[in-house]
Short mmCIF file of C-alpha atoms in Angstrom, two decimals:
data_model
loop_
_atom_site.label_atom_id
_atom_site.label_comp_id
_atom_site.label_asym_id
_atom_site.label_seq_id
_atom_site.Cartn_x
_atom_site.Cartn_y
_atom_site.Cartn_z
CA MET A 196 -0.25 -0.04 -0.01
CA ASN A 197 1.30 3.37 -1.09
CA VAL A 198 -0.33 5.94 1.05
CA ALA A 199 0.82 8.73 -1.34
CA GLN A 200 -1.50 7.12 -4.17
CA ILE A 201 -4.54 6.93 -1.98
CA HIS A 202 -6.82 9.79 -2.28
CA ARG A 203 -9.72 8.74 -0.31
CA VAL A 204 -10.31 6.03 2.39
CA TYR A 205 -13.65 4.46 3.10
CA PHE A 206 -14.44 2.77 6.74
CA ILE A 207 -16.62 0.00 7.07
CA GLY A 208 -17.30 0.37 10.76
CA ILE A 209 -15.90 3.74 11.23
CA GLY A 210 -17.34 4.42 14.96
CA GLY A 211 -14.95 2.08 16.44
CA ILE A 212 -12.42 3.44 18.90
CA GLY A 213 -9.65 2.32 16.94
CA MET A 214 -11.14 2.76 13.53
CA SER A 215 -11.94 6.44 14.21
CA ALA A 216 -8.37 7.24 15.34
CA LEU A 217 -7.30 5.84 11.80
CA ALA A 218 -10.04 8.14 10.04
CA ARG A 219 -8.69 11.03 11.99
CA TYR A 220 -5.17 10.29 10.72
CA PHE A 221 -6.06 9.77 7.12
CA ALA A 222 -8.13 13.13 7.28
CA PHE A 223 -5.50 14.98 9.06
CA ILE A 224 -3.06 14.06 6.04
CA ASP A 225 -5.69 15.39 3.61
CA LYS A 226 -7.38 12.24 2.48
CA THR A 227 -10.96 12.53 1.99
CA VAL A 228 -12.79 10.05 4.50
CA ALA A 229 -16.04 8.54 4.74
CA GLY A 230 -17.75 5.55 6.40
CA TYR A 231 -20.40 3.50 7.48
CA ASP A 232 -21.40 2.24 10.95
CA LYS A 233 -24.45 0.41 12.56
CA THR A 234 -25.16 3.06 15.24
CA GLU A 235 -24.89 6.95 15.50
CA SER A 236 -22.50 7.96 18.47
CA PRO A 237 -20.42 10.52 20.01
CA LEU A 238 -17.66 9.58 17.76
CA THR A 239 -19.33 9.24 14.60
CA GLN A 240 -20.88 12.61 15.29
CA GLU A 241 -17.52 14.06 15.84
CA LEU A 242 -16.13 12.71 12.48
CA ALA A 243 -19.09 13.76 10.63
CA ALA A 244 -19.00 17.45 12.18
CA SER A 245 -15.21 17.32 11.11
CA GLY A 246 -16.56 16.87 7.32
CA MET A 247 -16.77 13.02 6.84
CA ASP A 248 -19.56 11.55 5.06
CA ILE A 249 -21.14 8.80 7.55
CA HIS A 250 -24.15 6.72 7.13
CA TYR A 251 -25.88 4.17 9.20
CA LYS A 252 -27.67 1.54 6.97
CA ASP A 253 -25.76 -1.06 5.05
CA SER A 254 -26.60 -0.10 1.58
CA VAL A 255 -24.06 0.43 -1.54
CA ASP A 256 -26.31 3.29 -2.60
CA LEU A 257 -25.32 5.40 0.19
CA VAL A 258 -22.06 5.05 -0.54
CA ALA A 259 -20.82 8.27 -2.63
CA GLU A 260 -20.19 7.78 -6.38
CA VAL A 261 -16.62 9.16 -5.87
CA TYR A 262 -15.47 5.96 -3.55
CA LYS A 263 -17.34 3.45 -5.79
CA ASN A 264 -15.87 4.66 -9.23
CA ASP A 265 -12.12 4.62 -8.48
CA SER A 266 -10.75 1.55 -7.17
CA GLU A 267 -7.22 2.59 -8.00
CA HIS A 268 -7.13 5.38 -5.63
CA THR A 269 -9.65 4.06 -2.65
CA LEU A 270 -8.49 2.29 0.34
CA VAL A 271 -11.32 0.35 2.04
CA VAL A 272 -10.80 -0.39 5.69
CA TYR A 273 -12.92 -2.54 7.49
CA THR A 274 -12.91 -3.97 11.44
CA PRO A 275 -13.19 -7.82 11.88
CA ALA A 276 -16.62 -7.42 13.45
CA VAL A 277 -18.03 -6.70 10.06
CA PRO A 278 -19.77 -10.07 8.57
CA SER A 279 -18.65 -11.48 5.70
CA ASN A 280 -22.05 -10.85 3.93
CA HIS A 281 -22.18 -7.04 4.80
CA LYS A 282 -23.33 -5.77 1.41
CA GLU A 283 -20.75 -2.73 1.29
CA TYR A 284 -18.11 -5.08 2.32
CA GLN A 285 -18.85 -7.55 -0.42
CA PHE A 286 -19.43 -4.52 -3.25
CA PHE A 287 -15.76 -3.57 -2.66
CA LEU A 288 -14.23 -6.98 -2.50
CA GLN A 289 -16.13 -8.02 -5.74
CA ASN A 290 -14.99 -4.84 -7.60
CA GLY A 291 -11.16 -4.89 -7.14
CA PHE A 292 -10.53 -2.46 -4.33
CA THR A 293 -8.04 -2.62 -2.04
CA ILE A 294 -9.53 -3.80 1.31
CA LYS A 295 -7.27 -4.14 4.58
CA LYS A 296 -8.12 -4.78 8.14
CA ARG A 297 -7.56 -1.86 10.68
CA SER A 298 -4.61 -3.75 12.16
CA GLU A 299 -2.84 -4.26 8.73
CA VAL A 300 -3.27 -0.56 7.96
CA LEU A 301 -1.99 0.33 11.39
CA GLY A 302 0.85 -1.79 10.86
CA LEU A 303 1.97 -0.13 7.55
CA ILE A 304 1.57 3.40 8.79
CA THR A 305 3.84 2.72 11.62
CA LYS A 306 6.46 0.31 10.17
CA ASP A 307 8.71 3.23 9.13
CA SER A 308 8.65 5.08 12.27
CA PHE A 309 10.12 4.18 15.75
CA CYS A 310 7.28 2.12 16.94
CA LEU A 311 6.32 1.76 20.71
CA ALA A 312 3.71 -0.66 21.06
CA VAL A 313 1.75 -1.57 24.30
CA ALA A 314 0.51 -5.32 24.42
CA GLY A 315 -1.52 -7.29 27.25
CA THR A 316 -5.07 -8.41 28.01
CA HIS A 317 -5.60 -5.59 30.57
CA GLY A 318 -4.23 -2.09 30.66
CA LYS A 319 -3.38 -1.31 26.96
CA THR A 320 -5.34 1.84 26.62
CA THR A 321 -4.11 3.47 30.06
CA THR A 322 -0.64 2.64 29.42
CA SER A 323 -0.62 3.88 25.71
CA SER A 324 -2.41 7.00 26.82
CA ILE A 325 0.16 7.61 29.47
CA LEU A 326 3.04 6.88 27.12
CA ALA A 327 1.52 9.35 24.42
CA HIS A 328 1.37 12.06 27.29
CA LEU A 329 4.96 11.52 28.27
CA LEU A 330 6.17 12.01 24.78
CA LYS A 331 3.84 14.79 23.91
CA GLU A 332 5.11 16.93 27.21
CA THR A 333 8.66 15.94 26.54
CA GLY A 334 8.49 17.25 22.89
CA VAL A 335 9.00 13.75 20.90
CA LYS A 336 7.71 14.14 17.29
CA MET A 337 5.24 11.34 17.23
CA THR A 338 1.64 10.07 16.26
CA ALA A 339 -0.37 7.95 19.06
CA PHE A 340 -3.40 5.77 17.92
CA LEU A 341 -5.23 5.12 21.34
CA GLY A 342 -8.03 2.83 22.32
CA GLY A 343 -9.98 5.29 24.37
CA ILE A 344 -10.20 8.97 24.80
CA SER A 345 -7.29 10.63 26.41
CA GLU A 346 -8.47 13.38 28.85
CA ASP A 347 -5.05 15.01 28.43
CA PHE A 348 -5.75 15.80 24.72
CA ASN A 349 -9.58 14.81 24.39
CA SER A 350 -9.09 12.50 21.54
CA ASN A 351 -8.01 8.95 20.78
CA PHE A 352 -5.78 10.28 18.21
CA LEU A 353 -2.49 12.68 18.39
CA LEU A 354 -0.37 13.80 15.77
CA GLU A 355 2.83 15.89 17.03
CA GLY A 356 5.10 14.36 14.20
CA THR A 357 5.95 11.03 12.60
CA GLU A 358 9.16 10.12 13.70
CA TYR A 359 8.01 8.03 16.55
CA SER A 360 4.48 6.09 16.95
CA VAL A 361 2.28 4.95 19.98
CA VAL A 362 -0.04 2.29 19.35
CA GLU A 363 -1.92 -0.46 21.12
CA ALA A 364 -1.08 -4.12 20.22
CA ASP A 365 -4.51 -5.63 20.34
CA GLU A 366 -4.39 -9.38 20.69
CA PHE A 367 -8.22 -9.72 19.50
CA ASP A 368 -8.14 -11.36 16.03
CA ARG A 369 -4.09 -11.73 16.48
CA SER A 370 -4.01 -8.18 14.99
CA PHE A 371 -0.81 -7.32 16.87
CA MET A 372 0.72 -9.68 14.55
CA GLN A 373 0.67 -6.97 11.75
CA LEU A 374 3.17 -4.84 14.00
CA THR A 375 6.69 -4.49 14.09
CA PRO A 376 7.70 -2.39 16.95
CA ASN A 377 11.14 -1.15 18.15
CA VAL A 378 9.79 -1.08 21.81
CA ALA A 379 7.00 -3.20 23.09
CA CYS A 380 5.65 -4.07 26.69
CA VAL A 381 3.53 -6.90 27.71
CA THR A 382 1.31 -5.82 30.60
CA SER A 383 -0.87 -9.17 31.35
CA MET A 384 -1.69 -12.57 29.62
CA ASP A 385 -4.76 -13.50 31.39
CA ALA A 386 -7.17 -16.03 29.64
CA ASP A 387 -9.02 -13.79 27.26
CA HIS A 388 -10.68 -14.09 23.78
CA LEU A 389 -10.73 -17.83 24.31
CA ASP A 390 -13.44 -18.10 21.55
CA ILE A 391 -10.47 -17.16 19.03
CA TYR A 392 -7.57 -18.90 20.64
CA GLY A 393 -9.08 -21.84 22.24
CA ASP A 394 -7.09 -22.12 25.56
CA ALA A 395 -4.67 -20.06 27.76
CA GLN A 396 -1.79 -21.87 26.20
CA GLU A 397 -2.58 -20.87 22.74
CA LEU A 398 -3.19 -17.03 23.75
CA GLU A 399 0.26 -17.43 25.82
CA LYS A 400 2.13 -18.49 22.87
CA THR A 401 0.54 -16.04 20.46
CA PHE A 402 2.01 -13.20 22.69
CA LYS A 403 5.49 -14.93 22.58
CA ASP A 404 5.12 -14.80 18.79
CA PHE A 405 4.25 -11.12 19.01
CA THR A 406 7.34 -10.43 21.17
CA GLU A 407 9.37 -11.92 18.39
CA ARG A 408 8.31 -9.29 15.81
CA LEU A 409 10.45 -6.82 17.38
CA LYS A 410 12.72 -5.15 15.11
CA PRO A 411 16.35 -6.28 15.61
CA GLY A 412 17.77 -4.32 18.57
CA GLY A 413 14.47 -3.85 19.93
CA THR A 414 13.36 -3.53 23.62
CA LEU A 415 10.82 -5.74 25.49
CA PHE A 416 9.21 -4.77 28.69
CA VAL A 417 7.55 -7.45 30.58
CA ARG A 418 5.50 -7.21 33.85
CA ASN A 419 7.53 -9.41 36.70
CA GLY A 420 6.11 -12.70 36.97
CA LEU A 421 4.96 -13.28 33.20
CA PRO A 422 6.51 -16.22 31.27
CA LEU A 423 8.48 -14.08 28.73
CA LYS A 424 11.88 -12.89 28.45
CA GLY A 425 12.62 -8.97 28.57
CA LEU A 426 13.60 -6.16 30.86
CA THR A 427 11.06 -6.47 33.96
CA TYR A 428 8.99 -4.00 35.66
CA GLY A 429 7.25 -4.20 39.08
CA ILE A 430 6.45 -2.74 42.72
CA GLU A 431 8.96 -3.43 45.42
CA ASP A 432 10.54 -6.40 43.83
CA ASP A 433 13.66 -7.32 42.08
CA SER A 434 12.58 -5.79 38.78
CA ASP A 435 14.72 -4.03 36.53
CA TYR A 436 12.33 -1.03 36.67
CA CYS A 437 11.00 -0.67 40.11
CA ILE A 438 8.37 1.57 42.03
CA ARG A 439 9.57 1.45 46.08
CA ASN A 440 8.91 3.36 49.06
CA ILE A 441 5.12 4.37 47.96
CA LYS A 442 2.98 6.95 50.19
CA ILE A 443 -0.18 8.50 49.61
CA GLU A 444 -0.83 12.07 50.29
CA HIS A 445 -3.90 13.91 49.18
CA GLY A 446 -4.94 11.28 46.81
CA THR A 447 -1.66 11.14 45.12
CA TYR A 448 1.00 8.42 45.12
CA ILE A 449 4.46 9.63 45.67
CA PHE A 450 7.25 6.97 45.27
CA ASP A 451 10.76 6.23 44.18
CA LEU A 452 11.30 4.79 40.83
CA GLU A 453 14.46 3.02 40.09
CA THR A 454 15.76 1.87 36.68
CA PRO A 455 19.01 -0.15 36.06
CA ASP A 456 20.92 3.12 35.63
CA LEU A 457 19.41 5.80 37.94
CA LYS A 458 16.90 6.48 41.05
CA LEU A 459 14.17 9.19 40.87
CA GLU A 460 12.83 9.98 44.21
CA GLY A 461 9.52 11.65 45.01
CA VAL A 462 7.85 10.72 41.85
CA GLU A 463 4.20 12.02 41.78
CA PHE A 464 1.06 9.91 40.00
CA ASN A 465 -2.53 10.55 40.43
CA LYS A 466 -4.46 7.64 39.20
CA PRO A 467 -5.68 5.20 42.00
CA GLY A 468 -4.89 1.60 42.02
CA ARG A 469 -1.65 -0.74 42.21
CA HIS A 470 -2.32 -1.83 38.27
CA ASN A 471 -2.28 2.26 37.21
CA LEU A 472 0.97 2.63 38.87
CA LEU A 473 2.50 -0.39 37.11
CA ASN A 474 0.89 0.89 33.83
CA GLY A 475 2.54 4.40 34.58
CA LEU A 476 5.95 2.74 35.21
CA VAL A 477 6.06 0.68 32.02
CA ALA A 478 5.01 3.65 30.12
CA PHE A 479 7.82 5.71 31.58
CA ALA A 480 10.33 2.98 30.96
CA MET A 481 9.23 2.81 27.24
CA ALA A 482 9.33 6.62 26.85
CA MET A 483 13.01 6.55 28.07
CA GLN A 484 13.59 4.70 25.01
CA ALA A 485 12.74 7.68 22.66
CA GLY A 486 15.57 9.79 24.73
CA PRO A 487 13.77 12.65 26.44
CA PRO A 488 15.54 13.29 29.93
CA PRO A 489 14.21 11.02 33.18
CA HIS A 490 13.27 14.03 35.26
CA ARG A 491 11.40 15.52 32.47
CA LEU A 492 9.50 12.18 32.08
CA ALA A 493 8.78 12.18 35.83
CA GLN A 494 7.20 15.59 35.80
CA ALA A 495 4.91 14.68 33.09
CA LEU A 496 3.69 11.59 34.85
CA SER A 497 2.68 13.69 37.60
CA THR A 498 0.23 15.61 35.24
CA PHE A 499 -1.47 12.43 33.28
CA LYS A 500 -5.02 13.15 34.01
CA GLY A 501 -6.60 9.73 32.64
CA VAL A 502 -8.81 7.99 30.14
CA GLN A 503 -12.40 9.20 30.06
CA ARG A 504 -14.93 6.77 31.79
CA ARG A 505 -11.75 5.31 33.69
CA PHE A 506 -11.26 6.79 36.99
CA SER A 507 -12.29 10.25 35.97
CA TYR A 508 -12.60 12.33 38.85
CA GLN A 509 -16.15 14.58 38.79
CA ILE A 510 -15.43 15.96 42.01
CA LYS A 511 -12.12 15.98 43.91
CA ASN A 512 -11.72 17.70 47.20
#
């Protein structure tokens, strides 16, 4: 796929959180974007308000002629949730259009950047949102595709540059096997999506396969205790990256953060829960690989607001 040859992009399932981030990306780089979704939502309303032509009935007649008549310059992106008998999907399939899953397109977009990929059955969205926030605050030129709406920039997509990219490495439908990251983490490998994998052993094997997709010289971070080889992270243990001496003051965690090379004291983080401390720690460790000064990353960690609908403060005294 040569992005330069694409003039327009049509999304089947444009309202999904990952799909809408891709739609924003293509609009940002001046491609014409349209799409279908089953139901209207705040996300699709935002996309439509930005100028995208969106409809909610599976009908080829509702697809603008400019998309249907130019298979050479039109890319069709679909979500795995779309059934194979979907009328619009079948039209594009039978008429020679380039049709790709969201994960394939994400892999193609990010392969030439320094890619930081967050994998795990839990914690992907929070960790990737923290990572994007840290890089943005420290001036790293990056693009972020998130699986939730970050409260820090009120979007699931951020484009500050193209040298670096932040992505969620989704295990659903083995989507993350399309990525070739420079830096990756695995936050968890709980038995999930067993309708796809069959059993926990196959899920675990696929996560291991994903870690082997790292580019040569790449760096893998693994939550301490998971059966994978990489730099470990944890709390009050023997991890390579470790949080110690935790205190809580006025709802804020204050702790020491140790890396293989340095120790930062009095680091602050405002999201509740041990799991969020771990998410913040590995996001910090990954962000270090992009080169910002560690003390600046620690300052940025203290200002992370969160992901909408996940631990959002309505009132905080």
